[in-house]
Amino acid sequence: MAELGRTKRFAVLLCAEDSDYVKRKYGGYFGVFVGMLAEDGEIWDVFRVCNGHFPSDDEIGLYDGFVITGSCNDAHGNDAWICKLLILLKKLDSLNKKVLGICFGHQVLARALGGKVARATSGWDIGVRTINLSTSTKTFSNLKLPARLSLIECHRDEVQELPSKVEVLASSDKTRIEMFRFGDHLMGVQGHPEYTKDILLQLIDCLLKRNLIEEWIAIKGRASMEDNEPDREAWKQLCTSFLKGRL
């Protein structure tokens, strides 16, 4: 927690290169996350960890919380920067720093805690999906959220196992672990609360051009966006409340 009167400071651990579209419209993924999470009077910085830019031990102490972004890389992979990120996350855990993991960030955070991440048994999940919040947790009690929230998804990997010390907070008909929490300081969300529909549409086009998805997956993903609206304000409230210690 930040001391009273001290400016709160947060860092985005960027795990992906910015697409031309997101860079042009939002100032990059850092701009997208700041747009969702930042509040007046805070300082937000970015570390491009996918390019080897990590905070030093001295810099870690400056921050009240960290956000790990999505990525095109596999969270179960052993790229040098991913291995270094795992070491950093274990250090942040030991320091009780607030860490919010999104998509890849959710998966790599689970891996750092001893969980298992692998290719999703049911394949790609792209589009707007209904997320079922756990009724057995007290995590959301202050927020008065509905039992189900719509969320934009775009992933082909998933968290398959978590240690018993970690609490599963949400699931869907596609993914068993959509959200988890460890203590009061670590939380992962498989979907993309920061995404707008236009970002996902551009990403679908990009995945198609690179032959990473089949046409029917793209069609299904686009159709889900026509039929459903993501509950962006509710997810913003949930994520900011966690990161700022208001849950």
Short mmCIF file of C-alpha atoms in Angstrom, two decimals:
data_model
loop_
_atom_site.label_atom_id
_atom_site.label_comp_id
_atom_site.label_asym_id
_atom_site.label_seq_id
_atom_site.Cartn_x
_atom_site.Cartn_y
_atom_site.Cartn_z
CA MET A 1 0.00 0.00 0.00
CA ALA A 2 1.18 3.53 -0.75
CA GLU A 3 1.78 5.81 2.23
CA LEU A 4 -0.77 8.56 2.78
CA GLY A 5 0.00 11.57 0.63
CA ARG A 6 2.59 9.78 -1.54
CA THR A 7 1.97 9.66 -5.26
CA LYS A 8 1.04 6.14 -6.30
CA ARG A 9 3.16 4.66 -9.05
CA PHE A 10 2.43 1.69 -11.29
CA ALA A 11 4.27 -0.09 -14.11
CA VAL A 12 3.08 -2.01 -17.14
CA LEU A 13 5.26 -5.02 -17.97
CA LEU A 14 4.75 -5.07 -21.74
CA CYS A 15 5.02 -8.57 -23.20
CA ALA A 16 4.13 -7.84 -26.84
CA GLU A 17 5.18 -5.57 -29.68
CA ASP A 18 2.61 -2.88 -30.46
CA SER A 19 0.56 -3.41 -33.61
CA ASP A 20 0.52 -0.50 -36.06
CA TYR A 21 -3.21 -0.08 -35.46
CA VAL A 22 -2.98 0.07 -31.66
CA LYS A 23 0.06 2.34 -31.85
CA ARG A 24 -1.75 4.73 -34.18
CA LYS A 25 -5.08 4.84 -32.35
CA TYR A 26 -4.15 4.30 -28.69
CA GLY A 27 -0.46 5.10 -28.43
CA GLY A 28 0.38 1.41 -28.08
CA TYR A 29 -0.80 -1.23 -25.60
CA PHE A 30 0.65 0.86 -22.76
CA GLY A 31 -1.85 3.56 -23.72
CA VAL A 32 -4.68 1.00 -23.73
CA PHE A 33 -3.87 -0.17 -20.20
CA VAL A 34 -3.36 3.34 -18.86
CA GLY A 35 -6.72 4.28 -20.37
CA MET A 36 -8.41 1.53 -18.38
CA LEU A 37 -6.51 1.60 -15.09
CA ALA A 38 -4.97 5.01 -14.45
CA GLU A 39 -6.57 7.50 -12.07
CA ASP A 40 -5.79 11.14 -11.35
CA GLY A 41 -2.52 11.85 -9.60
CA GLU A 42 -0.82 8.53 -10.42
CA ILE A 43 2.43 7.92 -12.29
CA TRP A 44 2.47 5.11 -14.87
CA ASP A 45 5.61 3.73 -16.51
CA VAL A 46 6.30 0.92 -18.96
CA PHE A 47 8.97 -1.78 -19.10
CA ARG A 48 9.17 -3.60 -22.41
CA VAL A 49 10.09 -6.94 -20.88
CA CYS A 50 9.65 -8.77 -24.21
CA ASN A 51 12.64 -6.72 -25.40
CA GLY A 52 14.66 -7.44 -22.26
CA HIS A 53 13.81 -4.16 -20.46
CA PHE A 54 13.20 -5.10 -16.81
CA PRO A 55 12.97 -2.99 -13.66
CA SER A 56 16.04 -3.11 -11.41
CA ASP A 57 15.73 -4.12 -7.75
CA ASP A 58 15.87 -0.44 -6.78
CA GLU A 59 13.16 0.44 -9.31
CA ILE A 60 10.85 -2.33 -8.06
CA GLY A 61 10.63 -0.54 -4.73
CA LEU A 62 9.25 2.60 -6.40
CA TYR A 63 6.05 0.88 -7.53
CA ASP A 64 2.79 0.10 -5.77
CA GLY A 65 1.69 -2.35 -8.46
CA PHE A 66 2.47 -3.99 -11.78
CA VAL A 67 0.36 -5.10 -14.76
CA ILE A 68 1.49 -7.94 -17.05
CA THR A 69 0.04 -7.70 -20.57
CA GLY A 70 -0.92 -10.20 -23.23
CA SER A 71 1.62 -11.59 -25.68
CA CYS A 72 2.00 -13.57 -28.90
CA ASN A 73 4.50 -15.79 -27.07
CA ASP A 74 3.60 -18.91 -25.11
CA ALA A 75 3.57 -18.51 -21.32
CA HIS A 76 4.69 -22.16 -21.13
CA GLY A 77 7.69 -21.41 -23.34
CA ASN A 78 11.28 -20.92 -22.17
CA ASP A 79 12.34 -17.82 -24.09
CA ALA A 80 15.07 -15.98 -22.16
CA TRP A 81 12.85 -13.00 -21.36
CA ILE A 82 10.01 -15.28 -20.15
CA CYS A 83 12.38 -17.09 -17.78
CA LYS A 84 13.59 -13.72 -16.51
CA LEU A 85 9.97 -12.58 -16.10
CA LEU A 86 9.19 -15.67 -14.00
CA ILE A 87 12.07 -14.76 -11.66
CA LEU A 88 10.75 -11.19 -11.41
CA LEU A 89 7.20 -12.37 -10.62
CA LYS A 90 8.44 -14.66 -7.84
CA LYS A 91 10.32 -11.69 -6.42
CA LEU A 92 7.24 -9.46 -6.61
CA ASP A 93 5.24 -12.18 -4.85
CA SER A 94 7.82 -12.37 -2.04
CA LEU A 95 7.61 -8.57 -1.67
CA ASN A 96 3.77 -8.67 -1.63
CA LYS A 97 3.63 -6.25 -4.55
CA LYS A 98 0.28 -5.95 -6.31
CA VAL A 99 0.42 -7.77 -9.66
CA LEU A 100 -2.42 -8.00 -12.19
CA GLY A 101 -1.90 -10.47 -15.04
CA ILE A 102 -3.95 -10.24 -18.24
CA CYS A 103 -4.18 -13.16 -20.75
CA PHE A 104 -0.51 -14.17 -21.21
CA GLY A 105 0.09 -12.26 -17.97
CA HIS A 106 -2.53 -14.40 -16.21
CA GLN A 107 -0.86 -17.56 -17.52
CA VAL A 108 2.73 -16.62 -16.72
CA LEU A 109 1.70 -15.46 -13.24
CA ALA A 110 0.03 -18.85 -12.68
CA ARG A 111 3.23 -20.56 -13.85
CA ALA A 112 5.31 -18.47 -11.41
CA LEU A 113 3.04 -19.71 -8.61
CA GLY A 114 3.60 -23.35 -9.60
CA GLY A 115 0.61 -23.82 -11.91
CA LYS A 116 0.47 -25.62 -15.24
CA VAL A 117 -0.03 -23.74 -18.51
CA ALA A 118 -0.53 -25.47 -21.87
CA ARG A 119 -2.42 -25.35 -25.18
CA ALA A 120 -6.15 -25.19 -24.46
CA THR A 121 -7.76 -28.59 -24.94
CA SER A 122 -10.74 -26.90 -26.64
CA GLY A 123 -8.63 -24.77 -29.02
CA TRP A 124 -8.74 -21.03 -29.67
CA ASP A 125 -11.15 -18.80 -27.78
CA ILE A 126 -11.78 -15.59 -29.71
CA GLY A 127 -14.73 -13.25 -29.21
CA VAL A 128 -17.02 -12.11 -26.41
CA ARG A 129 -17.62 -14.80 -23.78
CA THR A 130 -19.76 -15.04 -20.65
CA ILE A 131 -17.65 -15.38 -17.50
CA ASN A 132 -19.20 -16.96 -14.40
CA LEU A 133 -17.92 -15.38 -11.19
CA SER A 134 -17.51 -17.75 -8.25
CA THR A 135 -20.30 -17.54 -5.69
CA SER A 136 -18.09 -18.98 -2.94
CA THR A 137 -15.60 -16.08 -2.86
CA LYS A 138 -15.86 -12.83 -0.92
CA THR A 139 -13.48 -11.10 -3.34
CA PHE A 140 -16.23 -9.23 -5.21
CA SER A 141 -18.53 -8.47 -2.26
CA ASN A 142 -17.65 -4.75 -2.15
CA LEU A 143 -18.32 -4.29 -5.87
CA LYS A 144 -21.90 -5.61 -6.11
CA LEU A 145 -21.20 -7.28 -9.45
CA PRO A 146 -23.65 -9.58 -11.27
CA ALA A 147 -22.90 -13.31 -11.26
CA ARG A 148 -22.03 -13.22 -14.98
CA LEU A 149 -19.94 -10.74 -16.94
CA SER A 150 -19.14 -10.61 -20.66
CA LEU A 151 -15.47 -10.33 -21.58
CA ILE A 152 -13.40 -10.20 -24.78
CA GLU A 153 -11.18 -13.28 -25.15
CA CYS A 154 -8.30 -14.05 -27.50
CA HIS A 155 -6.13 -17.02 -26.51
CA ARG A 156 -5.17 -20.57 -27.43
CA ASP A 157 -3.34 -21.41 -24.19
CA GLU A 158 -4.88 -21.81 -20.75
CA VAL A 159 -4.08 -22.34 -17.10
CA GLN A 160 -4.88 -26.01 -16.52
CA GLU A 161 -3.78 -26.46 -12.92
CA LEU A 162 -3.14 -24.22 -9.92
CA PRO A 163 -1.69 -25.00 -6.48
CA SER A 164 -4.32 -25.44 -3.77
CA LYS A 165 -3.19 -22.17 -2.14
CA VAL A 166 -4.55 -20.23 -5.16
CA GLU A 167 -8.26 -19.35 -5.32
CA VAL A 168 -10.13 -19.72 -8.62
CA LEU A 169 -12.46 -16.72 -8.97
CA ALA A 170 -14.20 -17.35 -12.30
CA SER A 171 -14.78 -19.87 -15.08
CA SER A 172 -16.56 -20.15 -18.44
CA ASP A 173 -18.00 -22.93 -20.58
CA LYS A 174 -14.72 -22.83 -22.54
CA THR A 175 -12.07 -22.31 -19.86
CA ARG A 176 -12.13 -23.69 -16.31
CA ILE A 177 -9.76 -21.09 -14.83
CA GLU A 178 -10.78 -17.68 -16.19
CA MET A 179 -9.59 -15.80 -13.15
CA PHE A 180 -7.61 -16.48 -9.97
CA ARG A 181 -6.27 -14.73 -6.91
CA PHE A 182 -3.44 -15.46 -4.51
CA GLY A 183 -3.47 -13.57 -1.23
CA ASP A 184 -4.39 -9.92 -1.56
CA HIS A 185 -1.62 -9.11 -4.00
CA LEU A 186 -1.75 -11.37 -7.09
CA MET A 187 -4.63 -11.70 -9.56
CA GLY A 188 -4.95 -13.13 -13.07
CA VAL A 189 -7.65 -12.58 -15.70
CA GLN A 190 -7.59 -14.82 -18.81
CA GLY A 191 -9.64 -12.46 -20.98
CA HIS A 192 -8.93 -8.90 -22.11
CA PRO A 193 -10.80 -6.32 -20.00
CA GLU A 194 -8.65 -3.63 -21.66
CA TYR A 195 -9.69 -4.53 -25.23
CA THR A 196 -12.27 -2.67 -27.25
CA LYS A 197 -14.09 -4.42 -30.09
CA ASP A 198 -12.04 -2.64 -32.74
CA ILE A 199 -8.77 -3.93 -31.23
CA LEU A 200 -10.04 -7.50 -31.38
CA LEU A 201 -11.32 -7.11 -34.95
CA GLN A 202 -7.89 -5.91 -36.06
CA LEU A 203 -6.26 -8.79 -34.19
CA ILE A 204 -8.56 -11.34 -35.85
CA ASP A 205 -7.57 -9.97 -39.28
CA CYS A 206 -3.89 -10.21 -38.31
CA LEU A 207 -4.23 -13.81 -37.06
CA LEU A 208 -6.01 -14.77 -40.28
CA LYS A 209 -3.34 -13.21 -42.48
CA ARG A 210 -0.64 -15.09 -40.57
CA ASN A 211 -2.63 -18.36 -40.93
CA LEU A 212 -2.75 -18.77 -37.15
CA ILE A 213 -6.53 -19.29 -37.13
CA GLU A 214 -9.01 -20.81 -39.55
CA GLU A 215 -11.72 -18.76 -41.25
CA TRP A 216 -14.55 -20.30 -39.19
CA ILE A 217 -12.91 -19.17 -35.94
CA ALA A 218 -12.73 -15.60 -37.28
CA ILE A 219 -16.38 -15.70 -38.39
CA LYS A 220 -17.49 -17.03 -35.00
CA GLY A 221 -15.44 -14.41 -33.15
CA ARG A 222 -16.82 -11.52 -35.21
CA ALA A 223 -20.39 -12.80 -34.78
CA SER A 224 -20.00 -12.95 -30.98
CA MET A 225 -19.13 -9.24 -31.01
CA GLU A 226 -22.25 -8.40 -33.00
CA ASP A 227 -24.44 -10.28 -30.52
CA ASN A 228 -22.78 -9.25 -27.22
CA GLU A 229 -21.28 -6.23 -25.52
CA PRO A 230 -18.34 -6.76 -23.15
CA ASP A 231 -18.97 -5.43 -19.63
CA ARG A 232 -15.98 -3.10 -19.84
CA GLU A 233 -16.98 -0.78 -16.99
CA ALA A 234 -17.50 -3.66 -14.56
CA TRP A 235 -14.12 -5.19 -15.47
CA LYS A 236 -12.47 -1.77 -15.17
CA GLN A 237 -13.94 -1.40 -11.68
CA LEU A 238 -12.82 -4.90 -10.71
CA CYS A 239 -9.26 -4.50 -12.00
CA THR A 240 -8.69 -1.00 -10.64
CA SER A 241 -10.19 -1.95 -7.27
CA PHE A 242 -7.81 -4.90 -7.00
CA LEU A 243 -4.74 -2.95 -8.12
CA LYS A 244 -5.46 0.00 -5.82
CA GLY A 245 -6.29 -2.15 -2.78
CA ARG A 246 -10.01 -1.41 -2.67
CA LEU A 247 -11.38 -4.97 -2.90
#
